[in-house]
């Protein structure tokens, strides 16, 4: 089931290769459940808008962990991968809708990720 969901989300996940290349990946780890490709990266120098405050990012089943990682950030990103499995294919649209109507912290996907992972919301420019 997990592999099936991974394949359904593959087109969206592949767009995550671009930020991985831009951010200077230096380590890789495969998470099995949910399937997640975890890259540690040097910098989100290219980021704009609210992405400037990101310590980590998730695109489909790709997770990017930046240099300023805080406690439970990886757990937070894993929850976004699970959300992507829960709403295969349409998750990016649902997330975008939530983001545009409720903002970063109050959208339901971030609320769930912060609550379940106990990660820290701290919007400080990262570089
Ligand atoms: Zn998040």
PDB file of C-alpha atoms and ligand atoms in Angstrom:
ATOM      1  CA  UNK A   1       0.000   0.000   0.000  1.00  0.00           C
ATOM      2  CA  UNK A   2       2.760   2.368   0.932  1.00  0.00           C
ATOM      3  CA  UNK A   3       4.563   1.716  -2.388  1.00  0.00           C
ATOM      4  CA  UNK A   4       1.315   2.271  -4.310  1.00  0.00           C
ATOM      5  CA  UNK A   5       0.839   5.662  -2.633  1.00  0.00           C
ATOM      6  CA  UNK A   6       4.482   6.511  -3.295  1.00  0.00           C
ATOM      7  CA  UNK A   7       3.970   5.797  -7.010  1.00  0.00           C
ATOM      8  CA  UNK A   8       0.729   7.819  -7.163  1.00  0.00           C
ATOM      9  CA  UNK A   9       2.574  10.793  -5.713  1.00  0.00           C
ATOM     10  CA  UNK A  10       5.689  10.309  -7.840  1.00  0.00           C
ATOM     11  CA  UNK A  11       5.043  13.176 -10.328  1.00  0.00           C
ATOM     12  CA  UNK A  12       4.735  15.659  -7.453  1.00  0.00           C
ATOM     13  CA  UNK A  13       7.656  14.101  -5.560  1.00  0.00           C
ATOM     14  CA  UNK A  14       9.920  14.446  -8.615  1.00  0.00           C
ATOM     15  CA  UNK A  15       9.473  18.235  -8.568  1.00  0.00           C
ATOM     16  CA  UNK A  16      11.282  18.069  -5.209  1.00  0.00           C
ATOM     17  CA  UNK A  17      14.502  17.130  -7.038  1.00  0.00           C
ATOM     18  CA  UNK A  18      14.910  20.794  -8.065  1.00  0.00           C
ATOM     19  CA  UNK A  19      15.101  22.240  -4.527  1.00  0.00           C
ATOM     20  CA  UNK A  20      17.338  19.309  -3.479  1.00  0.00           C
ATOM     21  CA  UNK A  21      19.872  20.138  -6.224  1.00  0.00           C
ATOM     22  CA  UNK A  22      19.708  23.892  -5.496  1.00  0.00           C
ATOM     23  CA  UNK A  23      20.201  23.413  -1.751  1.00  0.00           C
ATOM     24  CA  UNK A  24      23.444  21.439  -1.849  1.00  0.00           C
ATOM     25  CA  UNK A  25      22.625  17.925  -0.637  1.00  0.00           C
ATOM     26  CA  UNK A  26      25.389  16.163   1.318  1.00  0.00           C
ATOM     27  CA  UNK A  27      23.662  13.192   2.910  1.00  0.00           C
ATOM     28  CA  UNK A  28      20.813  10.864   2.099  1.00  0.00           C
ATOM     29  CA  UNK A  29      18.686   8.471   4.087  1.00  0.00           C
ATOM     30  CA  UNK A  30      15.690   6.367   3.083  1.00  0.00           C
ATOM     31  CA  UNK A  31      12.762   6.187   5.490  1.00  0.00           C
ATOM     32  CA  UNK A  32      10.624   3.099   4.923  1.00  0.00           C
ATOM     33  CA  UNK A  33       7.280   3.854   6.533  1.00  0.00           C
ATOM     34  CA  UNK A  34       6.137   6.166   5.136  1.00  0.00           C
ATOM     35  CA  UNK A  35       8.519   5.993   2.172  1.00  0.00           C
ATOM     36  CA  UNK A  36      10.537   9.206   2.357  1.00  0.00           C
ATOM     37  CA  UNK A  37      13.794  10.265   0.716  1.00  0.00           C
ATOM     38  CA  UNK A  38      15.533  12.400   3.313  1.00  0.00           C
ATOM     39  CA  UNK A  39      18.294  14.754   2.172  1.00  0.00           C
ATOM     40  CA  UNK A  40      20.411  16.880   4.466  1.00  0.00           C
ATOM     41  CA  UNK A  41      21.209  20.089   2.613  1.00  0.00           C
ATOM     42  CA  UNK A  42      23.610  22.995   3.111  1.00  0.00           C
ATOM     43  CA  UNK A  43      21.341  26.002   2.585  1.00  0.00           C
ATOM     44  CA  UNK A  44      17.995  27.286   1.373  1.00  0.00           C
ATOM     45  CA  UNK A  45      19.745  30.345  -0.143  1.00  0.00           C
ATOM     46  CA  UNK A  46      17.276  30.369  -3.062  1.00  0.00           C
ATOM     47  CA  UNK A  47      14.166  30.491  -0.883  1.00  0.00           C
ATOM     48  CA  UNK A  48      11.761  33.442  -0.993  1.00  0.00           C
ATOM     49  CA  UNK A  49       8.562  34.474   0.771  1.00  0.00           C
ATOM     50  CA  UNK A  50       7.654  32.269   3.667  1.00  0.00           C
ATOM     51  CA  UNK A  51      10.133  29.606   2.569  1.00  0.00           C
ATOM     52  CA  UNK A  52      12.916  31.907   3.841  1.00  0.00           C
ATOM     53  CA  UNK A  53      11.902  30.894   7.346  1.00  0.00           C
ATOM     54  CA  UNK A  54      11.945  27.177   6.693  1.00  0.00           C
ATOM     55  CA  UNK A  55      14.341  24.902   8.589  1.00  0.00           C
ATOM     56  CA  UNK A  56      13.130  21.965   6.528  1.00  0.00           C
ATOM     57  CA  UNK A  57      10.857  21.334   3.568  1.00  0.00           C
ATOM     58  CA  UNK A  58       8.835  18.464   2.185  1.00  0.00           C
ATOM     59  CA  UNK A  59       7.816  17.988  -1.440  1.00  0.00           C
ATOM     60  CA  UNK A  60       5.776  14.826  -1.834  1.00  0.00           C
ATOM     61  CA  UNK A  61       7.989  12.059  -0.460  1.00  0.00           C
ATOM     62  CA  UNK A  62      11.189  14.105  -0.524  1.00  0.00           C
ATOM     63  CA  UNK A  63      12.290  15.768   2.705  1.00  0.00           C
ATOM     64  CA  UNK A  64      14.975  18.462   2.822  1.00  0.00           C
ATOM     65  CA  UNK A  65      16.577  19.098   6.200  1.00  0.00           C
ATOM     66  CA  UNK A  66      18.443  22.410   6.377  1.00  0.00           C
ATOM     67  CA  UNK A  67      21.424  23.339   8.583  1.00  0.00           C
ATOM     68  CA  UNK A  68      19.359  24.985  11.372  1.00  0.00           C
ATOM     69  CA  UNK A  69      17.354  21.928  12.293  1.00  0.00           C
ATOM     70  CA  UNK A  70      15.597  21.995  15.676  1.00  0.00           C
ATOM     71  CA  UNK A  71      14.200  19.216  17.821  1.00  0.00           C
ATOM     72  CA  UNK A  72      11.422  17.170  16.127  1.00  0.00           C
ATOM     73  CA  UNK A  73      11.727  18.920  12.758  1.00  0.00           C
ATOM     74  CA  UNK A  74      12.175  15.597  10.979  1.00  0.00           C
ATOM     75  CA  UNK A  75       9.089  14.179  12.736  1.00  0.00           C
ATOM     76  CA  UNK A  76       7.188  17.267  11.560  1.00  0.00           C
ATOM     77  CA  UNK A  77       8.210  16.689   7.937  1.00  0.00           C
ATOM     78  CA  UNK A  78       7.362  12.967   8.146  1.00  0.00           C
ATOM     79  CA  UNK A  79       3.817  14.004   9.077  1.00  0.00           C
ATOM     80  CA  UNK A  80       3.628  16.033   5.854  1.00  0.00           C
ATOM     81  CA  UNK A  81       4.613  12.882   3.923  1.00  0.00           C
ATOM     82  CA  UNK A  82       1.810  10.999   5.694  1.00  0.00           C
ATOM     83  CA  UNK A  83      -0.609  13.795   4.741  1.00  0.00           C
ATOM     84  CA  UNK A  84       0.532  13.391   1.154  1.00  0.00           C
ATOM     85  CA  UNK A  85      -0.304   9.667   1.417  1.00  0.00           C
ATOM     86  CA  UNK A  86      -3.688  10.443   2.948  1.00  0.00           C
ATOM     87  CA  UNK A  87      -4.613  12.690  -0.015  1.00  0.00           C
ATOM     88  CA  UNK A  88      -2.671  11.194  -2.908  1.00  0.00           C
ATOM     89  CA  UNK A  89      -2.164  13.412  -5.967  1.00  0.00           C
ATOM     90  CA  UNK A  90      -4.358  16.277  -4.651  1.00  0.00           C
ATOM     91  CA  UNK A  91      -2.371  17.088  -1.487  1.00  0.00           C
ATOM     92  CA  UNK A  92      -0.355  19.973  -3.027  1.00  0.00           C
ATOM     93  CA  UNK A  93      -3.611  21.681  -4.056  1.00  0.00           C
ATOM     94  CA  UNK A  94      -5.207  21.136  -0.655  1.00  0.00           C
ATOM     95  CA  UNK A  95      -2.096  22.462   1.074  1.00  0.00           C
ATOM     96  CA  UNK A  96      -1.950  25.505  -1.205  1.00  0.00           C
ATOM     97  CA  UNK A  97      -5.629  26.247  -0.559  1.00  0.00           C
ATOM     98  CA  UNK A  98      -5.082  26.031   3.203  1.00  0.00           C
ATOM     99  CA  UNK A  99      -1.971  28.206   2.944  1.00  0.00           C
ATOM    100  CA  UNK A 100      -3.713  30.922   0.935  1.00  0.00           C
ATOM    101  CA  UNK A 101      -6.851  31.010   3.072  1.00  0.00           C
ATOM    102  CA  UNK A 102      -5.392  30.461   6.568  1.00  0.00           C
ATOM    103  CA  UNK A 103      -1.708  31.294   6.389  1.00  0.00           C
ATOM    104  CA  UNK A 104       1.315  29.302   7.475  1.00  0.00           C
ATOM    105  CA  UNK A 105       0.727  28.454  11.104  1.00  0.00           C
ATOM    106  CA  UNK A 106      -3.075  28.185  11.113  1.00  0.00           C
ATOM    107  CA  UNK A 107      -3.554  25.910   8.130  1.00  0.00           C
ATOM    108  CA  UNK A 108      -4.796  22.489   9.115  1.00  0.00           C
ATOM    109  CA  UNK A 109      -1.814  20.592   7.741  1.00  0.00           C
ATOM    110  CA  UNK A 110       0.694  22.678   9.700  1.00  0.00           C
ATOM    111  CA  UNK A 111      -1.474  22.599  12.823  1.00  0.00           C
ATOM    112  CA  UNK A 112      -1.491  18.818  12.672  1.00  0.00           C
ATOM    113  CA  UNK A 113       2.254  18.595  11.976  1.00  0.00           C
ATOM    114  CA  UNK A 114       3.188  20.950  14.837  1.00  0.00           C
ATOM    115  CA  UNK A 115       0.811  19.281  17.268  1.00  0.00           C
ATOM    116  CA  UNK A 116       1.769  15.663  16.559  1.00  0.00           C
ATOM    117  CA  UNK A 117       5.518  16.238  16.247  1.00  0.00           C
ATOM    118  CA  UNK A 118       5.795  18.811  19.068  1.00  0.00           C
ATOM    119  CA  UNK A 119       8.131  20.773  16.807  1.00  0.00           C
ATOM    120  CA  UNK A 120       8.778  24.483  17.357  1.00  0.00           C
ATOM    121  CA  UNK A 121       7.200  27.293  15.340  1.00  0.00           C
ATOM    122  CA  UNK A 122       9.932  29.932  15.142  1.00  0.00           C
ATOM    123  CA  UNK A 123       9.851  32.119  12.058  1.00  0.00           C
ATOM    124  CA  UNK A 124      13.383  33.532  11.967  1.00  0.00           C
ATOM    125  CA  UNK A 125      15.128  34.141   8.672  1.00  0.00           C
ATOM    126  CA  UNK A 126      17.519  31.258   8.274  1.00  0.00           C
ATOM    127  CA  UNK A 127      20.474  32.668   6.361  1.00  0.00           C
TER     128      UNK A 127
HETATM  129 ZN1  LIG B   1       5.176  22.009   8.143  1.00  0.00          ZN
END
